[in-house]
Coordinates of C-alpha atoms and ligand atoms in Angstrom, one line a residue:
M1 CA -13.0 -0.1 23.6
V2 CA -9.5 0.5 25.0
S3 CA -7.3 2.8 23.0
S4 CA -4.4 5.2 23.4
E5 CA -6.1 7.8 21.1
A6 CA -9.6 9.0 20.3
A7 CA -10.5 12.2 18.5
P8 CA -11.1 14.9 19.6
F9 CA -9.4 14.1 22.9
A10 CA -6.0 12.8 21.8
K11 CA -4.8 12.2 18.2
S12 CA -1.5 11.5 16.4
G13 CA -3.0 9.6 13.5
G14 CA -5.9 7.7 12.0
L15 CA -6.4 5.5 15.1
A16 CA -7.9 8.5 16.8
D17 CA -10.3 9.2 14.0
V18 CA -11.5 5.5 14.1
V19 CA -12.0 5.3 17.9
G20 CA -13.5 8.8 17.9
S21 CA -16.2 7.9 15.4
L22 CA -16.9 4.1 15.4
P23 CA -18.6 3.9 18.8
A24 CA -21.3 6.4 17.8
A25 CA -21.9 4.4 14.6
L26 CA -22.2 1.2 16.7
A27 CA -24.6 3.0 19.1
E28 CA -26.9 3.6 16.1
L29 CA -27.0 -0.1 15.5
G30 CA -28.0 -0.7 19.1
V31 CA -24.5 -1.7 20.3
E32 CA -23.8 -0.1 23.7
A33 CA -20.2 1.1 23.5
A34 CA -17.8 3.0 25.8
V35 CA -14.2 4.0 25.3
L36 CA -11.3 4.2 27.8
L37 CA -8.2 6.2 27.1
P38 CA -5.6 8.0 29.1
R39 CA -6.1 11.5 30.2
Y40 CA -3.0 13.1 28.8
G41 CA -1.8 16.6 29.7
S42 CA -3.5 18.0 26.6
V43 CA -6.9 16.7 27.5
P44 CA -8.9 19.2 29.6
L45 CA -11.3 18.0 32.2
D46 CA -13.8 20.8 31.6
G47 CA -17.3 19.4 31.4
A48 CA -16.1 16.0 32.6
V49 CA -17.8 14.0 35.3
R50 CA -15.7 12.5 38.1
V51 CA -16.8 8.9 38.2
F52 CA -14.3 7.2 40.5
D53 CA -11.6 8.8 42.7
P54 CA -9.5 7.1 43.7
L55 CA -9.6 4.0 41.5
P56 CA -6.7 2.0 42.9
I57 CA -5.0 -0.3 40.4
W58 CA -2.4 -2.8 41.5
L59 CA 0.4 -3.7 39.1
G60 CA 3.2 -6.0 40.2
G61 CA 2.9 -5.1 43.9
T62 CA 2.6 -1.3 43.3
R63 CA -0.6 0.6 44.0
Y64 CA -1.5 3.3 41.4
D65 CA -4.3 5.6 42.7
T66 CA -5.8 6.6 39.4
A67 CA -9.0 8.6 38.9
L68 CA -11.7 8.1 36.3
Y69 CA -13.5 10.9 34.5
R70 CA -16.3 10.7 31.9
R71 CA -17.0 12.9 28.9
D72 CA -20.0 12.1 26.7
R73 CA -19.9 12.4 23.0
G74 CA -22.9 10.3 22.0
V75 CA -21.2 7.5 24.0
P76 CA -19.2 7.7 27.2
F77 CA -15.5 8.3 26.9
Y78 CA -13.8 7.4 30.1
L79 CA -10.5 9.3 30.8
L80 CA -8.0 7.5 33.0
D81 CA -6.2 10.1 35.1
Y82 CA -2.8 9.4 36.6
P83 CA -0.7 12.5 36.3
P84 CA 2.7 10.9 37.0
L85 CA 2.4 8.8 33.9
Y86 CA 0.1 10.7 31.6
Q87 CA 0.4 14.4 32.4
R88 CA 3.2 15.2 29.8
D89 CA 3.6 16.9 26.5
G90 CA 3.3 14.3 23.8
L91 CA 1.3 11.1 23.8
Y92 CA 4.2 8.6 23.4
G93 CA 7.3 10.7 23.6
N94 CA 8.9 14.1 23.0
S95 CA 11.9 15.4 21.1
D96 CA 14.2 13.1 23.1
G97 CA 12.3 10.0 21.8
D98 CA 9.8 7.6 23.2
F99 CA 9.1 7.9 26.9
P100 CA 11.2 5.2 28.7
D101 CA 8.2 4.1 30.8
N102 CA 5.7 3.6 28.0
H103 CA 5.4 -0.1 29.1
L104 CA 4.1 1.0 32.5
R105 CA 1.9 3.7 31.0
F106 CA 0.1 1.3 28.8
A107 CA 0.1 -1.7 31.2
L108 CA -1.7 0.7 33.6
L109 CA -4.2 1.5 30.8
A110 CA -4.9 -2.1 30.1
R111 CA -5.1 -3.2 33.7
S112 CA -7.4 -0.3 34.5
A113 CA -9.7 -1.2 31.7
L114 CA -10.4 -4.4 33.6
E115 CA -11.2 -2.5 36.8
V116 CA -13.5 -0.1 34.8
A117 CA -15.1 -3.2 33.4
R118 CA -15.6 -4.6 36.9
R119 CA -17.0 -1.4 38.6
V120 CA -18.3 1.0 36.0
F121 CA -19.2 -0.4 32.6
R122 CA -19.8 -4.1 32.3
P123 CA -18.9 -5.1 28.8
R124 CA -19.5 -8.5 27.1
V125 CA -16.7 -7.8 24.6
I126 CA -13.6 -5.7 25.1
H127 CA -12.3 -4.3 21.9
C128 CA -8.6 -3.5 22.1
H129 CA -6.8 -1.2 19.7
D130 CA -3.1 -1.6 18.8
W131 CA -0.2 -2.5 21.1
Q132 CA -1.1 0.1 23.8
A133 CA -4.2 -2.1 24.6
G134 CA -2.5 -5.4 23.9
L135 CA -2.1 -6.5 27.5
V136 CA -5.9 -6.6 28.2
P137 CA -6.3 -10.1 26.7
A138 CA -3.0 -11.1 28.4
Y139 CA -4.3 -10.2 31.9
L140 CA -7.6 -11.9 31.2
R141 CA -5.9 -15.1 30.1
G142 CA -3.2 -14.9 32.7
P143 CA -3.6 -13.4 36.2
L144 CA -7.4 -12.9 35.9
A145 CA -8.2 -16.2 34.2
N146 CA -10.2 -17.4 37.3
D147 CA -11.9 -14.1 38.2
P148 CA -15.6 -14.8 38.0
T149 CA -16.3 -11.1 36.9
F150 CA -14.8 -11.9 33.5
L151 CA -16.3 -15.3 32.8
G152 CA -17.7 -15.1 29.3
V153 CA -16.1 -11.7 28.5
R154 CA -14.5 -11.9 25.1
T155 CA -11.8 -9.8 23.5
L156 CA -11.3 -8.5 20.0
F157 CA -7.8 -7.1 19.2
T158 CA -7.6 -4.7 16.2
I159 CA -4.3 -4.2 14.4
H160 CA -4.1 -0.6 13.1
N161 CA -0.4 -0.9 12.5
L162 CA 1.8 -4.0 12.8
G163 CA 4.9 -1.9 12.6
Y164 CA 4.7 -0.9 16.3
P165 CA 5.4 -4.0 18.4
G166 CA 5.3 -2.3 21.8
R167 CA 8.5 -4.0 23.0
C168 CA 10.2 -3.8 26.4
P169 CA 12.9 -6.0 28.1
G170 CA 11.6 -9.2 29.7
A171 CA 13.2 -7.9 33.0
V172 CA 10.2 -5.5 33.5
L173 CA 7.7 -8.4 33.5
P174 CA 7.2 -8.3 37.3
Q175 CA 6.3 -4.6 37.2
L176 CA 3.5 -5.3 34.8
G177 CA 1.7 -7.8 37.0
L178 CA 1.6 -10.5 34.4
D179 CA 2.1 -14.2 35.0
P180 CA 5.8 -15.1 34.4
A181 CA 4.5 -18.3 32.8
Q182 CA 3.2 -16.1 29.9
F183 CA 6.8 -15.2 29.0
H184 CA 7.5 -17.8 26.3
V185 CA 7.5 -17.9 22.5
D186 CA 3.9 -19.0 22.3
G187 CA 2.9 -16.2 24.7
L188 CA 4.0 -12.6 24.8
E189 CA 7.7 -13.2 24.2
F190 CA 9.0 -11.7 21.0
L191 CA 12.8 -11.9 20.2
G192 CA 13.6 -12.1 23.8
D193 CA 11.5 -9.1 24.8
V194 CA 8.0 -8.6 26.0
S195 CA 5.8 -7.4 23.1
F196 CA 2.4 -5.9 24.0
L197 CA 1.4 -6.3 20.3
K198 CA 2.1 -10.0 20.3
A199 CA 0.2 -10.3 23.6
G200 CA -2.8 -9.0 21.8
L201 CA -2.3 -11.3 18.8
V202 CA -1.8 -14.4 20.9
Y203 CA -4.4 -14.0 23.7
A204 CA -7.3 -12.2 22.1
D205 CA -10.3 -14.3 21.1
A206 CA -10.6 -12.7 17.7
L207 CA -8.3 -10.4 15.6
S208 CA -9.1 -7.8 13.0
T209 CA -7.2 -5.3 11.0
V210 CA -8.4 -2.3 9.0
S211 CA -8.6 -3.5 5.4
R212 CA -8.9 -6.9 3.7
T213 CA -5.7 -6.5 1.8
Y214 CA -3.7 -5.7 4.9
A215 CA -5.2 -8.7 6.6
R216 CA -3.6 -10.8 3.8
E217 CA -0.4 -8.9 3.6
I218 CA 0.5 -9.2 7.3
Q219 CA 0.5 -13.0 7.0
T220 CA 3.5 -12.8 4.6
S221 CA 7.1 -12.5 5.7
E222 CA 7.5 -9.3 3.7
Q223 CA 4.9 -7.4 5.7
G224 CA 4.6 -9.5 8.8
F225 CA 7.3 -7.7 11.0
G226 CA 8.4 -11.1 12.3
L227 CA 4.8 -11.9 13.5
D228 CA 3.5 -13.4 10.3
D229 CA 3.8 -16.9 11.7
V230 CA 1.6 -15.9 14.7
L231 CA -0.9 -14.3 12.3
R232 CA -1.0 -17.3 10.0
S233 CA -1.6 -19.6 13.0
R234 CA -4.6 -17.4 13.9
S235 CA -5.9 -16.7 10.3
R236 CA -9.2 -18.4 11.0
V237 CA -10.1 -15.6 13.6
L238 CA -8.4 -12.7 11.7
H239 CA -10.9 -10.4 9.9
G240 CA -10.3 -7.5 7.6
I241 CA -12.8 -4.6 8.2
V242 CA -12.1 -1.4 6.3
N243 CA -12.3 1.8 8.3
G244 CA -15.2 4.1 7.9
V245 CA -15.0 7.8 8.0
D246 CA -17.0 10.5 9.8
Y247 CA -18.5 12.7 7.1
S248 CA -19.8 15.1 9.7
L249 CA -16.1 16.1 10.2
W250 CA -14.7 15.6 6.7
N251 CA -17.1 17.1 4.2
P252 CA -16.5 20.0 1.9
E253 CA -20.2 20.9 2.2
S254 CA -19.9 21.8 5.9
D255 CA -16.2 21.9 6.8
P256 CA -15.8 24.9 9.1
Y257 CA -12.1 25.1 8.4
I258 CA -12.1 25.7 4.7
A259 CA -12.5 29.0 2.7
A260 CA -15.6 28.0 0.8
H261 CA -18.0 25.1 0.8
Y262 CA -18.6 23.0 -2.3
S263 CA -20.3 19.8 -3.3
V264 CA -20.6 17.3 -6.2
S265 CA -23.3 19.5 -7.8
D266 CA -21.5 22.8 -7.3
L267 CA -17.7 22.7 -7.4
A268 CA -17.1 26.5 -7.6
G269 CA -16.0 26.7 -4.0
K270 CA -13.1 24.3 -4.6
R271 CA -11.2 27.0 -6.6
R272 CA -11.6 29.4 -3.7
C273 CA -10.1 26.8 -1.4
K274 CA -7.1 26.4 -3.8
Q275 CA -6.7 30.2 -3.8
D276 CA -6.8 30.3 -0.1
L277 CA -4.3 27.5 0.3
V278 CA -1.9 29.0 -2.2
R279 CA -2.0 32.3 -0.4
R280 CA -1.7 30.7 3.1
M281 CA 1.3 28.6 2.1
G282 CA 3.0 31.6 0.5
L283 CA 3.1 30.2 -3.0
P284 CA 3.1 32.7 -6.0
G285 CA -0.2 33.4 -7.7
E286 CA 0.8 31.4 -10.8
A287 CA 0.4 28.3 -8.7
L288 CA -3.3 28.7 -9.2
E289 CA -3.0 27.7 -12.8
K290 CA -0.9 24.6 -12.1
P291 CA -1.9 21.3 -10.5
L292 CA -1.4 21.5 -6.8
V293 CA -0.2 18.3 -5.1
G294 CA -0.9 17.9 -1.3
I295 CA 0.6 15.7 1.4
V296 CA -0.6 15.4 5.0
S297 CA 1.3 12.7 6.8
R298 CA 3.1 11.4 9.9
F299 CA 6.7 11.6 8.7
A300 CA 7.6 7.9 9.2
A301 CA 9.3 5.4 6.9
Q302 CA 5.9 3.6 6.5
K303 CA 4.6 6.6 4.4
G304 CA 7.0 6.1 1.5
L305 CA 8.6 9.6 1.9
D306 CA 11.9 8.3 0.7
L307 CA 10.3 7.9 -2.7
I308 CA 9.6 11.7 -2.7
A309 CA 13.3 12.2 -2.1
D310 CA 14.0 10.0 -5.2
I311 CA 11.8 12.1 -7.4
A312 CA 12.8 15.5 -5.8
E313 CA 14.4 16.8 -9.0
P314 CA 11.6 16.1 -11.6
L315 CA 9.1 17.1 -9.0
A316 CA 10.7 20.5 -8.5
A317 CA 11.3 21.0 -12.2
G318 CA 7.7 20.0 -13.1
D319 CA 4.9 22.2 -13.9
L320 CA 3.2 21.8 -10.5
S321 CA 3.2 23.0 -6.9
L322 CA 3.6 20.9 -3.8
V323 CA 2.3 21.6 -0.3
A324 CA 3.2 19.3 2.6
L325 CA 2.2 19.2 6.2
G326 CA 3.6 16.7 8.6
S327 CA 6.0 15.9 11.4
G328 CA 8.0 13.0 12.8
E329 CA 11.4 11.6 11.9
A330 CA 14.0 14.2 11.5
V331 CA 15.3 12.9 8.1
Y332 CA 11.9 13.6 6.5
E333 CA 11.4 16.9 8.1
E334 CA 14.7 17.9 6.7
L335 CA 13.9 16.5 3.3
F336 CA 10.8 18.7 3.0
R337 CA 12.5 21.7 4.5
D338 CA 15.3 21.4 2.0
L339 CA 12.9 21.0 -0.9
A340 CA 11.0 24.1 0.1
A341 CA 14.2 26.1 0.6
A342 CA 15.6 25.1 -2.8
H343 CA 12.3 25.7 -4.7
P344 CA 10.3 28.4 -2.8
S345 CA 8.2 29.2 -5.9
S346 CA 6.8 25.6 -6.2
V347 CA 7.2 23.8 -2.8
A348 CA 5.7 25.0 0.5
V349 CA 6.0 23.0 3.7
R350 CA 4.7 23.2 7.3
I351 CA 6.4 21.0 9.9
G352 CA 4.0 20.3 12.7
Y353 CA 0.6 19.0 13.6
D354 CA -2.3 21.3 12.4
D355 CA -5.8 19.9 12.1
R356 CA -7.2 23.0 10.4
L357 CA -4.4 23.1 7.8
A358 CA -5.0 19.3 7.1
H359 CA -8.6 20.1 6.1
Q360 CA -7.4 23.1 4.0
I361 CA -4.9 20.9 2.1
E362 CA -7.6 18.3 1.5
A363 CA -9.9 21.0 0.1
G364 CA -7.4 23.2 -1.8
S365 CA -5.2 20.5 -3.5
D366 CA -6.0 18.9 -6.9
I367 CA -4.0 15.8 -6.2
F368 CA -3.3 14.0 -2.9
L369 CA -0.1 11.9 -2.6
M370 CA 0.3 8.8 -0.5
P371 CA 3.1 6.6 -1.8
S372 CA 3.1 4.5 1.4
H373 CA 5.5 1.6 1.8
Y374 CA 2.7 -0.1 3.6
E375 CA -0.7 1.2 4.7
P376 CA -3.1 -0.8 6.9
C377 CA -6.1 1.4 5.8
G378 CA -5.2 5.1 5.4
L379 CA -7.9 7.7 5.9
N380 CA -6.5 10.7 4.0
Q381 CA -7.0 9.1 0.6
I382 CA -10.7 8.5 1.6
Y383 CA -11.1 12.1 2.8
S384 CA -9.5 13.2 -0.5
L385 CA -12.1 11.4 -2.5
R386 CA -14.9 13.3 -0.7
Y387 CA -13.0 16.6 -1.3
G388 CA -12.6 16.0 -5.0
T389 CA -8.9 15.8 -4.6
I390 CA -7.6 12.9 -6.7
P391 CA -5.4 10.4 -4.8
V392 CA -2.2 9.1 -6.2
V393 CA -1.3 6.1 -4.1
R394 CA 0.8 3.0 -3.9
A395 CA -1.3 -0.1 -4.4
T396 CA -0.8 -1.5 -0.9
G397 CA -3.2 -2.4 2.0
G398 CA -6.2 -0.1 2.4
L399 CA -4.9 2.2 -0.3
D400 CA -5.4 -0.6 -2.9
D401 CA -8.8 -1.4 -1.5
T402 CA -10.3 2.1 -1.4
I403 CA -8.9 3.6 -4.6
E404 CA -9.9 2.5 -8.1
E405 CA -8.6 3.4 -11.5
G406 CA -11.7 5.5 -12.0
T407 CA -11.2 7.6 -8.9
G408 CA -7.4 7.8 -8.5
F409 CA -4.0 6.7 -9.8
K410 CA -2.1 3.7 -8.4
F411 CA 1.3 2.3 -8.8
Q412 CA 2.7 -1.1 -7.6
E413 CA 6.4 -1.2 -7.5
Y414 CA 8.0 0.6 -4.5
S415 CA 10.3 2.9 -6.5
G416 CA 10.7 6.5 -7.4
I417 CA 10.2 5.7 -11.1
A418 CA 6.9 4.0 -10.5
L419 CA 5.7 6.9 -8.3
W420 CA 6.8 9.4 -10.9
E421 CA 5.0 7.5 -13.7
A422 CA 1.7 7.5 -11.7
L423 CA 2.1 11.2 -10.8
S424 CA 2.9 12.1 -14.4
A425 CA -0.2 10.2 -15.5
A426 CA -2.3 12.3 -13.0
L427 CA -0.6 15.6 -14.1
A428 CA -1.4 14.8 -17.7
A429 CA -5.0 13.9 -16.9
W430 CA -5.4 17.2 -15.1
R431 CA -4.9 19.0 -18.5
D432 CA -8.2 17.6 -19.6
Q433 CA -10.5 19.4 -17.2
D434 CA -13.7 17.8 -18.3
E435 CA -12.4 14.3 -17.8
W436 CA -10.8 15.4 -14.5
T437 CA -14.0 16.8 -13.2
A438 CA -15.8 13.6 -14.0
R439 CA -13.1 11.7 -12.1
M440 CA -13.5 14.1 -9.1
K441 CA -17.2 13.5 -9.1
R442 CA -16.9 9.7 -9.2
G443 CA -14.7 9.9 -6.1
M444 CA -17.0 12.4 -4.3
R445 CA -19.9 10.1 -4.7
K446 CA -18.1 7.2 -3.0
D447 CA -19.6 6.3 0.4
F448 CA -17.1 5.2 3.1
S449 CA -19.3 6.1 6.0
W450 CA -19.3 3.7 9.0
R451 CA -22.7 2.2 8.0
V452 CA -21.3 -1.0 6.5
S453 CA -18.1 -1.4 8.6
A454 CA -19.9 -0.8 11.9
R455 CA -22.3 -3.5 11.0
E456 CA -19.4 -5.9 10.4
Y457 CA -17.9 -5.1 13.8
S458 CA -21.3 -5.6 15.4
Q459 CA -21.7 -9.0 13.7
L460 CA -18.2 -9.9 15.0
Y461 CA -19.1 -8.9 18.5
R462 CA -22.2 -11.0 18.4
Q463 CA -20.3 -14.0 17.0
L464 CA -17.9 -13.6 20.0
Ligands
LIG1 P1 -1.9 7.1 10.1 O1 -2.9 6.7 11.1 O2 -1.0 6.0 9.7 O3 -1.1 8.3 10.4 P2 -4.2 7.7 8.4 O4 -4.3 8.2 7.0 O5 -5.1 6.6 8.8 O6 -2.7 7.4 8.7 O7 -4.7 8.9 9.3 C1 -3.9 10.1 9.5 C2 -4.8 11.1 10.2 O8 -4.0 12.0 10.9 C3 -5.7 11.9 9.3 O9 -6.8 12.3 10.0 C4 -4.7 13.1 9.0 O10 -5.4 14.2 8.6 C5 -4.1 13.3 10.4 N1 -2.8 13.9 10.3 C6 -1.6 13.3 10.0 N2 -0.6 14.1 10.1 C7 -1.1 15.3 10.5 C8 -0.6 16.6 10.7 N3 0.7 16.9 10.6 N4 -1.4 17.6 11.1 C9 -2.7 17.4 11.1 N5 -3.3 16.2 10.9 C10 -2.5 15.2 10.6
LIG2 C1 -2.8 3.3 11.5 C2 -2.5 3.0 10.0 C3 -3.5 3.6 9.1 C4 -4.9 3.4 9.5 C5 -5.1 3.9 10.9 C6 -6.5 3.8 11.5 O1 -2.2 4.3 12.0 O2 -1.2 3.5 9.7 O3 -3.3 3.1 7.8 O4 -5.8 4.1 8.7 O5 -4.2 3.2 11.8 O6 -6.9 2.4 11.4

């Protein structure tokens, strides 16, 4: 697997959770897997084995003397070390925006994957995740097409999010070591630029995405980000495999970050978790007697946060409290900061990335809100189910596939009114605690472990 994120090494969102946990689930099925990711500044090398140093990679006439380290977590995770490109704060950018050389950073990742495959770990399938790994199939089909090492090696490209095309100007093509003949509309050209994502979509042997509904949605012009025609042309090899979750990390019976443990047969600890969250977030004690709504999210347009702005007034006036954790686009950070400043007794916000608090919000909230504009899979609503925190979600992508009327509340139309109706239904249902508890327990019993989905991947690898 080639990925820009894998928990616990580097994480900005659900991609890291998936790549951090799927390989071990595959290993249990007898699939020998390994992962390659960059060694960012935040990834310590303690306990890592130096495997190759230097590992020279040539890209467009320039030699990059990388080094390769290995950390074992059930399966090997190979860390690609090249400080000039990866030793920075932030995975993809900083407060000034995306790093301007991301095309080089992830071309190097993709090209190195093939040298790792040549010298260190000989795969039969290379499973590439999102645009950052999109050039792997492009190198294999272009400059390396006649390299005997890779005869018979197949590629699977998984779309975790079609909204990030990985674009850069065509002028940089020579630096990437690709074949200029690949720069055309049936290749990796997208609206006059190079798109790493499109490269993956066009050149991989098979494609997948992280829920069945999203696999359908991305073939429509509404959700296709201009790539729906490419996806429709490849629909025969496009699969929808819903993400699994790692219940050894997300489980209220054993979660080390939460104030008290609880389970479907003994829910007492959940109230302690709510108390702890209310106190921690600085909300008044009365919040304990009201429904507590939680949000943990990247603050991006995808997540439907403008709908929260639309309902800000009734939300603040309602008989509920809101806690939110997230970071990202300035407009949304400001939205939540303003809400909390205007309504300090009912809204509390933390801007930033905080894994521990994310767990505490899952455990301490009554309701979890995900009004996404689009959602390839979504993991937080699945974690919420296990924590007995009822999801209120927009019926899109993986949210629609994983939440049912019996376990959560869904709305269709992308509007503040529709969101408010769904949330109001949940708030009303909360008043009947017996019915609410029954709903919590139905959700807690749902099993989204990797068992089923890892098998689907393994079948797909075999088919390839
Ligand atoms: P996406 O990958 O689109 O961000 P997912 O729901 O698939 O959405 O996964 C999000 C993951 O990132 C979850 O594990 C969630 O807890 C975590 N996460 C998102 N924002 C934060 C944050 N600010 N602090 C801690 N964890 C976060
Ligand atoms: C993406 C999607 C999210 C999905 C995650 C892991 O970031 O936005 O819906 O759960 O990838 O596949």
